[in-house]
XYZ file of C-alpha atoms in Angstrom:
570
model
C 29.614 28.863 46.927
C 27.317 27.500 44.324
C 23.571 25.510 45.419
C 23.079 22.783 43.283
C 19.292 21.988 43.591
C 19.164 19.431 40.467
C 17.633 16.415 41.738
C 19.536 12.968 42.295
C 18.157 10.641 39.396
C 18.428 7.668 41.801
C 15.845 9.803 44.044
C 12.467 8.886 43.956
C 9.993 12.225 42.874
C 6.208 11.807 44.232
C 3.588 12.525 41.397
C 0.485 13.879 42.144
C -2.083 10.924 42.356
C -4.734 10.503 39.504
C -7.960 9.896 39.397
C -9.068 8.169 35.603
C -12.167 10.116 34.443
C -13.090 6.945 32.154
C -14.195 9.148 29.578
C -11.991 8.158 26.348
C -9.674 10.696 25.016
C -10.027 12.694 28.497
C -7.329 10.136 30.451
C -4.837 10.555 28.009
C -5.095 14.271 27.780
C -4.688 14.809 30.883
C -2.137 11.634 31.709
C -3.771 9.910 33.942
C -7.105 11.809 34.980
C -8.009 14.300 37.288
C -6.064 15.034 40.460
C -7.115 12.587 43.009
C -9.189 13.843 46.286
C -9.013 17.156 44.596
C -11.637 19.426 43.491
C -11.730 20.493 39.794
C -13.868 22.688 38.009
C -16.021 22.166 34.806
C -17.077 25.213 32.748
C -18.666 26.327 29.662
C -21.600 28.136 28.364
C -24.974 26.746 28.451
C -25.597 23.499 25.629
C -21.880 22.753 26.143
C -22.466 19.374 27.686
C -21.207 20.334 31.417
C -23.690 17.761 32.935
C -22.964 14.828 30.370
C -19.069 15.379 31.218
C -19.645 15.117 34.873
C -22.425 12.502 35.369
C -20.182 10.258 33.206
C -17.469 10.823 35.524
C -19.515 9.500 38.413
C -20.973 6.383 35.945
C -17.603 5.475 35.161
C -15.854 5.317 38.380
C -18.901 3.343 40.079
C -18.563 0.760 36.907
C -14.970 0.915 36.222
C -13.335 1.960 39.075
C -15.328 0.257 41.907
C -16.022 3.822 43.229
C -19.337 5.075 44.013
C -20.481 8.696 43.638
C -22.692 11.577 44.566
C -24.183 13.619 42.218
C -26.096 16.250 43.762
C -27.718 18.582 41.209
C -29.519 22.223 41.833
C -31.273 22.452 38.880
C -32.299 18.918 37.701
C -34.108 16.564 39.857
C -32.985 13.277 39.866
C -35.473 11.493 38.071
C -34.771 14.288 35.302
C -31.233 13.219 35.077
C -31.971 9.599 34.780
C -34.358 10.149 31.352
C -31.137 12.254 30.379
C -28.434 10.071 30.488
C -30.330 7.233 29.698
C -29.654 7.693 25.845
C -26.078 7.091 26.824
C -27.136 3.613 28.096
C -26.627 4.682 32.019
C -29.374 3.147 34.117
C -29.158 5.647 36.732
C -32.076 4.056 39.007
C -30.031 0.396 38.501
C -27.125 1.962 40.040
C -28.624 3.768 42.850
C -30.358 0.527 43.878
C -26.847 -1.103 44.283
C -25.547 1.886 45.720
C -22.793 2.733 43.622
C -24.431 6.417 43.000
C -26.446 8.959 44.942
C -28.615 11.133 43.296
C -29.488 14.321 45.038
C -31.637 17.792 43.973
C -31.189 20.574 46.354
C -34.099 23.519 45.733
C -32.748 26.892 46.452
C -35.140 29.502 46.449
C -33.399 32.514 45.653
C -35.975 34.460 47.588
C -35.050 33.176 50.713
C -30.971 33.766 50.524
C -30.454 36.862 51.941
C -26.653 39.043 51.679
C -25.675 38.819 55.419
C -22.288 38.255 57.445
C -23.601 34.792 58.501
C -24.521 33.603 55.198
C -23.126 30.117 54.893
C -22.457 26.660 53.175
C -23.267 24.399 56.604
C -26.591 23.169 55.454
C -25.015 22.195 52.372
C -22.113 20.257 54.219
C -24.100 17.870 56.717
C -26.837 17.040 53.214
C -23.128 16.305 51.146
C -21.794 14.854 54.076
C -24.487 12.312 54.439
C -24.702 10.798 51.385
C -21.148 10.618 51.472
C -21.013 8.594 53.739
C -24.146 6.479 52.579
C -22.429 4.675 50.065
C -18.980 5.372 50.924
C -18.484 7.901 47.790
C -15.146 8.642 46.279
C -16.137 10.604 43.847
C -18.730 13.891 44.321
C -20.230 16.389 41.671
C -21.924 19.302 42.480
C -23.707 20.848 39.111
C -24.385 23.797 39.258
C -22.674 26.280 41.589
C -23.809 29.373 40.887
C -27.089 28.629 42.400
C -26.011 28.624 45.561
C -24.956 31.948 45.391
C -26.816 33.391 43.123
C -28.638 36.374 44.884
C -25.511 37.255 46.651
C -23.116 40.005 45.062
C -20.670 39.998 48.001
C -17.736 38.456 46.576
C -15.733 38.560 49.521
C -18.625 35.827 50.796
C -18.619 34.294 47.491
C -14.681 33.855 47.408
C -14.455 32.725 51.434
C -17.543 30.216 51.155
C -16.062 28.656 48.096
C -12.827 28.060 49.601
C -14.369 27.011 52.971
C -16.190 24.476 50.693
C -13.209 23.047 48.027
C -11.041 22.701 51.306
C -13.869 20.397 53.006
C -13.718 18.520 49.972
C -10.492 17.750 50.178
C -10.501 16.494 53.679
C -13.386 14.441 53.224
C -10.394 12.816 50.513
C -13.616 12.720 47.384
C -12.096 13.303 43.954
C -14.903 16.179 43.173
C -16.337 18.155 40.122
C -17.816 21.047 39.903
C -19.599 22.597 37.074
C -20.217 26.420 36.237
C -21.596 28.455 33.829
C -19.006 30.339 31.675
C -19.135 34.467 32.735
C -18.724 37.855 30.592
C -14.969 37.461 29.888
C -14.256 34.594 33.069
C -14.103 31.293 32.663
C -17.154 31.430 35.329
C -20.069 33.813 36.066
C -18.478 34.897 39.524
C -14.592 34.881 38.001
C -13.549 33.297 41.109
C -13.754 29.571 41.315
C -10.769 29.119 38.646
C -8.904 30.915 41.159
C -9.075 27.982 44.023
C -10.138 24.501 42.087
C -6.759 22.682 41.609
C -7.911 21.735 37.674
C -9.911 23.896 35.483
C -11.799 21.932 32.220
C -13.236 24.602 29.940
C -15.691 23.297 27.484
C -17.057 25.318 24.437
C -19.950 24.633 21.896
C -19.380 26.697 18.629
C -21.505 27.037 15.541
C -19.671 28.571 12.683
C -21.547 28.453 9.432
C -24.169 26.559 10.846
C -21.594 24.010 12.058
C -21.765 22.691 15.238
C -18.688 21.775 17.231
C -17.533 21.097 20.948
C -14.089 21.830 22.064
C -11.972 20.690 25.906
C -9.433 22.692 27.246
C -7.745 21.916 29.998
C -6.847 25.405 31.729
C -4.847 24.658 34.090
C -3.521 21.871 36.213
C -1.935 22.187 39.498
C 1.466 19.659 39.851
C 0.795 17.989 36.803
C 1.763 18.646 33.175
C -1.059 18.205 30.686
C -2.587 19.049 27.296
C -3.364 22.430 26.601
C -4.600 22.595 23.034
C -8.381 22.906 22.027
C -9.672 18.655 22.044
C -13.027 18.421 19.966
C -14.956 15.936 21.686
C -17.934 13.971 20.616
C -21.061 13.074 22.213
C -22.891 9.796 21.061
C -25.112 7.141 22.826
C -21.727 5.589 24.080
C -21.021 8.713 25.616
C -18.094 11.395 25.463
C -15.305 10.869 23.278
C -12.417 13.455 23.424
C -9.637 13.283 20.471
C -6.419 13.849 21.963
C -4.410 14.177 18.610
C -3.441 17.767 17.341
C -0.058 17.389 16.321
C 2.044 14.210 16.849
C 5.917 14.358 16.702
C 7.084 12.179 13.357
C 7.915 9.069 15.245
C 5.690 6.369 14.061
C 6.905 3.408 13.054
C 7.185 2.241 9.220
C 6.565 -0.890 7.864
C 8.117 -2.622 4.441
C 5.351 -4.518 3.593
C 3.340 -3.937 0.624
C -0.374 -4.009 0.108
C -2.058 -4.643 -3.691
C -4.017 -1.812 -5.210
C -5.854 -4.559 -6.297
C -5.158 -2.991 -10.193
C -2.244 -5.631 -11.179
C -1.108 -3.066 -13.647
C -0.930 -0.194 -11.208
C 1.260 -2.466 -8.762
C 3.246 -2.925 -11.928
C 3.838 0.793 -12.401
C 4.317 0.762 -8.090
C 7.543 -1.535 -8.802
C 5.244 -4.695 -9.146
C 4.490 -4.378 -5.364
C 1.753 -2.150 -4.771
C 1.762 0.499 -1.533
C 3.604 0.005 1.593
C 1.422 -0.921 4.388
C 0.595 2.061 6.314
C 0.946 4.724 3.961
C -1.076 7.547 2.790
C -2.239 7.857 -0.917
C -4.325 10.357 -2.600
C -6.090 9.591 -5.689
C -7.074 12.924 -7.403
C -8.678 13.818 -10.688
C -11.528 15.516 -12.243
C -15.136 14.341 -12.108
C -15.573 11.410 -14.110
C -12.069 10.092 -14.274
C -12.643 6.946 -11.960
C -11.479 8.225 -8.378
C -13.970 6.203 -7.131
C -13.689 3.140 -8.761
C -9.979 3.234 -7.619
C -11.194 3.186 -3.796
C -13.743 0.182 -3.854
C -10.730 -1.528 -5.902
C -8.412 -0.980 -3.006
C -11.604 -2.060 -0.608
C -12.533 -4.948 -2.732
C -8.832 -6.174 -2.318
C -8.260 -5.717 1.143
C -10.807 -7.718 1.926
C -10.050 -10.289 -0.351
C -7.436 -10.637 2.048
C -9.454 -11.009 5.211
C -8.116 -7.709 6.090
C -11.255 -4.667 7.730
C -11.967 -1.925 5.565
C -13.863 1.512 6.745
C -15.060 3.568 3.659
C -16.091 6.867 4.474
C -18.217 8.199 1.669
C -19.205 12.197 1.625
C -20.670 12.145 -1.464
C -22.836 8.755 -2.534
C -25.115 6.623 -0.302
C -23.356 3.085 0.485
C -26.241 1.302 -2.223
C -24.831 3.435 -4.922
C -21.384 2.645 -3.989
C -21.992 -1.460 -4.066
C -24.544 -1.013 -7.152
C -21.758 0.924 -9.205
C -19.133 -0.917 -8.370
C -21.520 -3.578 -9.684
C -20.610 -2.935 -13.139
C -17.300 -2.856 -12.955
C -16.763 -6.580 -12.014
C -16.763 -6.289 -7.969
C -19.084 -6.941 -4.674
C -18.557 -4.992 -2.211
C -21.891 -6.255 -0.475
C -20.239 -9.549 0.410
C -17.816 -8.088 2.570
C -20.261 -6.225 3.960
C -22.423 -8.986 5.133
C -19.285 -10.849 6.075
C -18.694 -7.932 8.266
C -15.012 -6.882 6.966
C -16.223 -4.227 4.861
C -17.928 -1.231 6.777
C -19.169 2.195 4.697
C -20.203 5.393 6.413
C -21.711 7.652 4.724
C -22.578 11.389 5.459
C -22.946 14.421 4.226
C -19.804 16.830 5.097
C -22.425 19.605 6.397
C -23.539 16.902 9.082
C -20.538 18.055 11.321
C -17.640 20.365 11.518
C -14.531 19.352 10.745
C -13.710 18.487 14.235
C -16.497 16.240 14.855
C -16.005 14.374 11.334
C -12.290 13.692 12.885
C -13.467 12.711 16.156
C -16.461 10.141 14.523
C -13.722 8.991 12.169
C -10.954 8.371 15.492
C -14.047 6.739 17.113
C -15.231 4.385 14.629
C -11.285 3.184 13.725
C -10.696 2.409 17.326
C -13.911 0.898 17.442
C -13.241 -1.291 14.074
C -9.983 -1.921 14.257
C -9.441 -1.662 10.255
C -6.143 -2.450 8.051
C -7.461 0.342 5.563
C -9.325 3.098 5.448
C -11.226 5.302 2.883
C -12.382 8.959 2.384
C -14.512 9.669 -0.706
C -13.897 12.700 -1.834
C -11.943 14.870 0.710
C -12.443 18.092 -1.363
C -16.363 17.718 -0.012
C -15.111 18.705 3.371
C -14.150 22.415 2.196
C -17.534 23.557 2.640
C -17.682 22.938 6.528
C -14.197 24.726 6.311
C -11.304 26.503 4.828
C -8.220 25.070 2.965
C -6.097 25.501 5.761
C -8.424 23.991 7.995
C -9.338 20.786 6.140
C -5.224 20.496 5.965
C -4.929 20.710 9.657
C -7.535 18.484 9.995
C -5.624 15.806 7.301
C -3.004 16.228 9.116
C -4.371 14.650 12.100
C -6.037 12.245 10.354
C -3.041 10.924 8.891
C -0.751 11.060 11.816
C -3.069 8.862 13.767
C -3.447 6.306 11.088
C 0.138 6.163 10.741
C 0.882 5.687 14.278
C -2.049 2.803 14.108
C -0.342 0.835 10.925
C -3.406 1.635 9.241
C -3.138 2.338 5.007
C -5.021 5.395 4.198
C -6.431 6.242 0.678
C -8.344 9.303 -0.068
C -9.957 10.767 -3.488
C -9.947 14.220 -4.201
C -11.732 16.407 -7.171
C -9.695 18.652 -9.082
C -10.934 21.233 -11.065
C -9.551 24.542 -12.761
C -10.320 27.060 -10.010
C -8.083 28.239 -7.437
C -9.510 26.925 -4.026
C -9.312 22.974 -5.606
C -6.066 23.565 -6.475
C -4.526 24.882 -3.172
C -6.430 21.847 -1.886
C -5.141 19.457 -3.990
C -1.595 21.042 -3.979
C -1.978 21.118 0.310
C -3.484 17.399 0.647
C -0.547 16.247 -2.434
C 2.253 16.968 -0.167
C 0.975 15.298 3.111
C 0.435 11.993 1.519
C 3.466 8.970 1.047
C 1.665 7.994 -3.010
C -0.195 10.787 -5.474
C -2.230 9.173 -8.145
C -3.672 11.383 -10.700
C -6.364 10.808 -13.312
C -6.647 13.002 -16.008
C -8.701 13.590 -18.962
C -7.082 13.455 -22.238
C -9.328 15.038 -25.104
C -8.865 14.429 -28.539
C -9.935 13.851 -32.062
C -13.624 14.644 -30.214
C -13.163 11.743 -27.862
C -12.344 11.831 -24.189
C -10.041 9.652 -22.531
C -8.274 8.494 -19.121
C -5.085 8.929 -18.753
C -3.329 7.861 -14.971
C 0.113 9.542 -13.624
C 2.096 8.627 -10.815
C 2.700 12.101 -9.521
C 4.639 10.732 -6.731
C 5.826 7.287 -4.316
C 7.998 8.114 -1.642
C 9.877 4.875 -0.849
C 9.614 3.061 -3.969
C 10.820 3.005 -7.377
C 7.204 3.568 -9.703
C 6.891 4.139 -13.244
C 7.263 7.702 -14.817
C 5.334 6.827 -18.237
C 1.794 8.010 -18.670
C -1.279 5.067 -18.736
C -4.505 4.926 -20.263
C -6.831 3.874 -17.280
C -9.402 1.965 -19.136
C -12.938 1.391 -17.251
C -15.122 -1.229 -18.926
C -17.230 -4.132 -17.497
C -14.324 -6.144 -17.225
C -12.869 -4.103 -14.474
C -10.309 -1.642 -13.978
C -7.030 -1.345 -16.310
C -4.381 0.541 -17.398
C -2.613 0.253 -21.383
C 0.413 1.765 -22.805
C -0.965 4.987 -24.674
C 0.809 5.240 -28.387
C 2.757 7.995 -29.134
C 1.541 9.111 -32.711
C 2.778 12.284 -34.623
C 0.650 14.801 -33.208
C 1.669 13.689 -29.769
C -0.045 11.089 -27.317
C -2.747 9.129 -28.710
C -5.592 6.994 -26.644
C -9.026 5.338 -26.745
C -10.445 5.704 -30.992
C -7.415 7.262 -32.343
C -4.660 4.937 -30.760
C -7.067 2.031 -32.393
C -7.043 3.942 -35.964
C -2.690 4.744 -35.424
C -2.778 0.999 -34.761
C -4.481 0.095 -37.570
C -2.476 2.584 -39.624
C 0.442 1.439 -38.230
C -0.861 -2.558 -38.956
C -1.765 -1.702 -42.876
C 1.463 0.058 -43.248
C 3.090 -3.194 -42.205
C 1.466 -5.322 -44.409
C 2.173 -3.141 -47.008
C 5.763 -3.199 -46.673
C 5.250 -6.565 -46.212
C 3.811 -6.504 -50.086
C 6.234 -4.811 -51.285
C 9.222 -6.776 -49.882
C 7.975 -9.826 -51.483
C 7.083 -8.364 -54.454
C 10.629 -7.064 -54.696
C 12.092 -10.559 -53.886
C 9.746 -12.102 -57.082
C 11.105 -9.250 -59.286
C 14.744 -10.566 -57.789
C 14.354 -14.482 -58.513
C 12.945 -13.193 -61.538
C 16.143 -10.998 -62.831
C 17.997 -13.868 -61.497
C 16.512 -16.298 -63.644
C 17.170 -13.781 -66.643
C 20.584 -13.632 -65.912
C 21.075 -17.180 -65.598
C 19.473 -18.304 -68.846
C 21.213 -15.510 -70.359
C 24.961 -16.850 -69.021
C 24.062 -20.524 -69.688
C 23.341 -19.193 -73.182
C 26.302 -17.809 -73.247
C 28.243 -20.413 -71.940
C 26.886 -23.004 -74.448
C 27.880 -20.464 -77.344
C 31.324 -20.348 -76.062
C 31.546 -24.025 -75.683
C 30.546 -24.538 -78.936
C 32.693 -22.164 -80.294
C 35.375 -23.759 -78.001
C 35.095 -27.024 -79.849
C 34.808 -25.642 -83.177
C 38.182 -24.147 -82.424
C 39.758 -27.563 -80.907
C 37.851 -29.458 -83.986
C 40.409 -27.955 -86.086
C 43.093 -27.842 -84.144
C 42.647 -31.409 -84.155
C 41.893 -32.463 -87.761
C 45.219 -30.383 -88.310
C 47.109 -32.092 -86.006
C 45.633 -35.750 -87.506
C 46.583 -34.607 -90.746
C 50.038 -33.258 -90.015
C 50.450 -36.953 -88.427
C 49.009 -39.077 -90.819
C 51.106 -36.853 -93.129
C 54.006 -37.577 -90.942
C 53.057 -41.338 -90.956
C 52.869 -41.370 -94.928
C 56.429 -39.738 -94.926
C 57.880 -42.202 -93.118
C 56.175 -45.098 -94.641
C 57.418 -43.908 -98.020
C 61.060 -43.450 -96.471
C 60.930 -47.337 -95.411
C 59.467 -48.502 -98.598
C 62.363 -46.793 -100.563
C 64.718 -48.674 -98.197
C 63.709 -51.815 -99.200
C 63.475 -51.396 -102.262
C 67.332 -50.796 -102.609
């Protein structure tokens, strides 16, 4: 006999409930929040932001959620919290006067905890309890623990108090966090809490290279399936912001429409369209070529459009950006004061690679833009390695494509081996490859612009001169001359060459026609000399013939006049 214990799809399955954290990125992570009327535990190092995580927990829910809190802290007082936070815009002493939070400090001196069998949490309790039940809390932090026990070594206390406390928690039904500092090798100091907190949040502060970054893990979650890659998170005055995006299955959805370059002779070489709406281009070249120029033409003309525009610039300030682009026939400043053009400019060095993803996922959710910008992506190789800015692309582009947002980023080539595996790496993520290229010759240096690639589309195979001037941006057929391509002085001098051979032939075909008519006029005069020669001739010939005939007939005449005469005579 075989058990079947597959479950009825018809039958109804009780999730675990949720409590949403509020903090964005966190909710989605963890699909849904933290488990309600449950106890979960916070922990990192010192500097990780432990505090920040929780306290905006408790701001949230009294805000958001319509449930108040209890924050009570053993190492900062509560007036020491409120200057804290306050950079995040929570007005701590606003919300304690409507009664939505509690804050409370609770001093331990570690003098007066002594290692006995009747060492105990009660005192603790009926304090919690209270303010509990103050405000009617839902939600409850207690930051930090190991300062209640931290003179005690028994861990069989440690271990028994801790679970006495998590499962008075629960019955007093309070979603709760707890923070801890991260131990030698444990995700805590004591290496026991993880062990009976139903969720387990481990939060890391790194500095590689001088680079600072925060990472969220979840650890583990108890009845509930969740996230468990490392989720940089950000912390700004609008608080904690947690990218949930590492690697997104290839579902997004595609769109057919096509967006202007704003180059009308690039869209011509695109199929006469331009990109499709929601794609990723790359527009790589050596310094110099016009990479630039390129991007605030693609800004300039999505705005034109009354579309938004974010242009993240690693390299130039945004006033050298507008100024530049200046010259070249466009103002970007407009759109800026109109507010559909937005720039944001840093240096790559300001943050590690995870933080410039999760300021760039912030400010696109925050902007809502049709296109976006990054000038020049090869910058970002010195907060990281090749493989890591491509992971980090990757990401990028995922969540643009998944927004319907049109990505275009520049990227310097030049003839050493790390640019190249960059370029080569970023080439293939990307839907369009543009690439600008110096062309060198006769002492002159030119432009010259390749589509490398345009998935989707058919585009144009030939080669362009790209052609920067104060009129704008453009792109002319190069010539093909007899040592090979020709641009800029010498396709002006094969031109010429080519225009003075023309009207040389030209010469020469008329002067051959004149020399023609000329012949032909010979000719003639010579045949109608001819011709009046033979006519004469002709009639020289019949003039005889004639005068004999006359005679032969007047002779004839005479004959027979003579013949008659003699007849009448007889």
């Amino acid at each position: 006999m075989s058990l079947n214990f597959s479950r009825d799809p018809g039958e109804m399955v009780k999730l675990l409930p949720k409590s949403p954290t509020g903090i964005v990125g966190l909710d989605k992570i963890t699909e849904g929040g933290i488990p309600k009327d449950r106890p979960t535990l916070i922990c990192g190092g010192a500097g990780c932001g432990k505090t920040l995580f929780s306290m905006e927990f408790i701001v949230r829910g009294a805000i958001e959620f319509n449930e108040p809190g209890v924050f009570m802290a053993f190492e900062e007082k509560a007036d020491e919290l409120a200057v804290n936070v306050a950079s995040l815009g929570f007005d701590l002493e606003k919300l304690q006067a409507a009664k939505l939070i509690k804050l409370d400090h609770v001093y331990i001196e570690r003098s007066e905890i002594e290692e006995t069998g009747e060492y105990d949490l009660d005192g603790i309790f009926i304090r919690l309890g209270h303010a509990i039940d103050s405000i009617g809390a839902k939600r409850v932090v207690l930051d930090t623990i190991e300062n209640l026990f931290s003179s005690l070594n028994n861990q069989a206390i440690i271990r028994a108090e801790l679970r006495r406390l998590f499962q008075w928690l629960k019955e007093k039904k309070v979603t709760t966090i707890i923070t801890g500092e991260k131990g030698d090798g444990t995700f805590t100091r004591h290496g026991l809490e993880e062990y009976v907190s139903d969720c387990v949040i481990l939060l890391d502060h790194r500095v590689t290279n001088q680079i600072s970054t925060r990472l969220l893990r979840v650890v583990k979650y108890r009845g509930s399936v969740h996230g468990t890659n490392e989720y940089p998170f950000l912390i700004d005055r609008s608080g904690i912001s947690v990218l949930p995006v590492t690697s997104l299955t290839l579902e997004h959805e595609v769109s057919t429409i096509r967006v202007s370059s704003g180059i009308p002779a690039l869209d011509k070489m695109l199929g006469g369209q331009g990109f499709y709406k929601g794609s990723s281009v790359l527009v790589s070249g050596t310094a110099g070529t016009g990479k630039t120029s390129i991007a605030g033409y693609f800004a300039n003309e999505t705005c034109n459009r009354g579309e938004r525009c974010i242009f993240f610039a690693f390299e130039e300030s945004p006033k050298q950006i507008v100024r530049n682009m200046t010259s070249i026939g466009i103002n970007l400043q407009d759109h800026v004061k109109n507010g559909l053009l937005k720039f944001h400019a840093s240096r790559p060095t300001l943050n590690g690679l995870e933080m410039h993803l999760v300021a760039i996922h912030q400010m696109v959710e925050d902007f809502k833009p049709q296109t976006v910008i990054l000038d020049p992506i090869t910058n970002l190789i010195t907060v990281g390695s090749v493989s890591e800015v491509k992971t980090m692309l990757i990401r990028l582009i995922d969540f643009l494509q998944s927004e319907q947002i049109t990505v275009m980023f520049t990227a310097l080539t030049l003839n050493n081996i790390v640019n190249e595996q960059t370029d080569e790496g970023v080439s293939s993520l990307v839907d369009a490859w543009l690439l600008v290229r110096d062309i060198e010759f006769n002492g002159e240096r030119n432009r010259g612009m390749y589509v490398m690639k345009s998935r989707g589309m058919k585009h144009s195979n030939q080669v362009r001169e790209f052609v920067i001037s104060d009129e704008g941006l453009n792109l002319v057929d190069v010539y093909l001359g007899p040592e090979g391509v020709l641009t800029g002085s010498a396709r002006d001098a094969q031109r010429l060459q080519e225009e003075t051979g023309s009207v040389l032939r030209q010469h020469a075909l008329t002067m051959k026609d004149m020399e023609i008519d000329r012949k032909r006029r010979v000719l003639e005069a010579k045949i109608a000399s001819l011709k009046e020669e033979f006519d004469s001739v002709q009639d020289e010939l019949n003039k005889s013939y004639i005068e004999d005939e006359l005679r032969k007939e007047v002779i004839e005449k005479n004959r027979e006049q003579l013949i008659r005469n003699r007849h009448n005579e007889e």
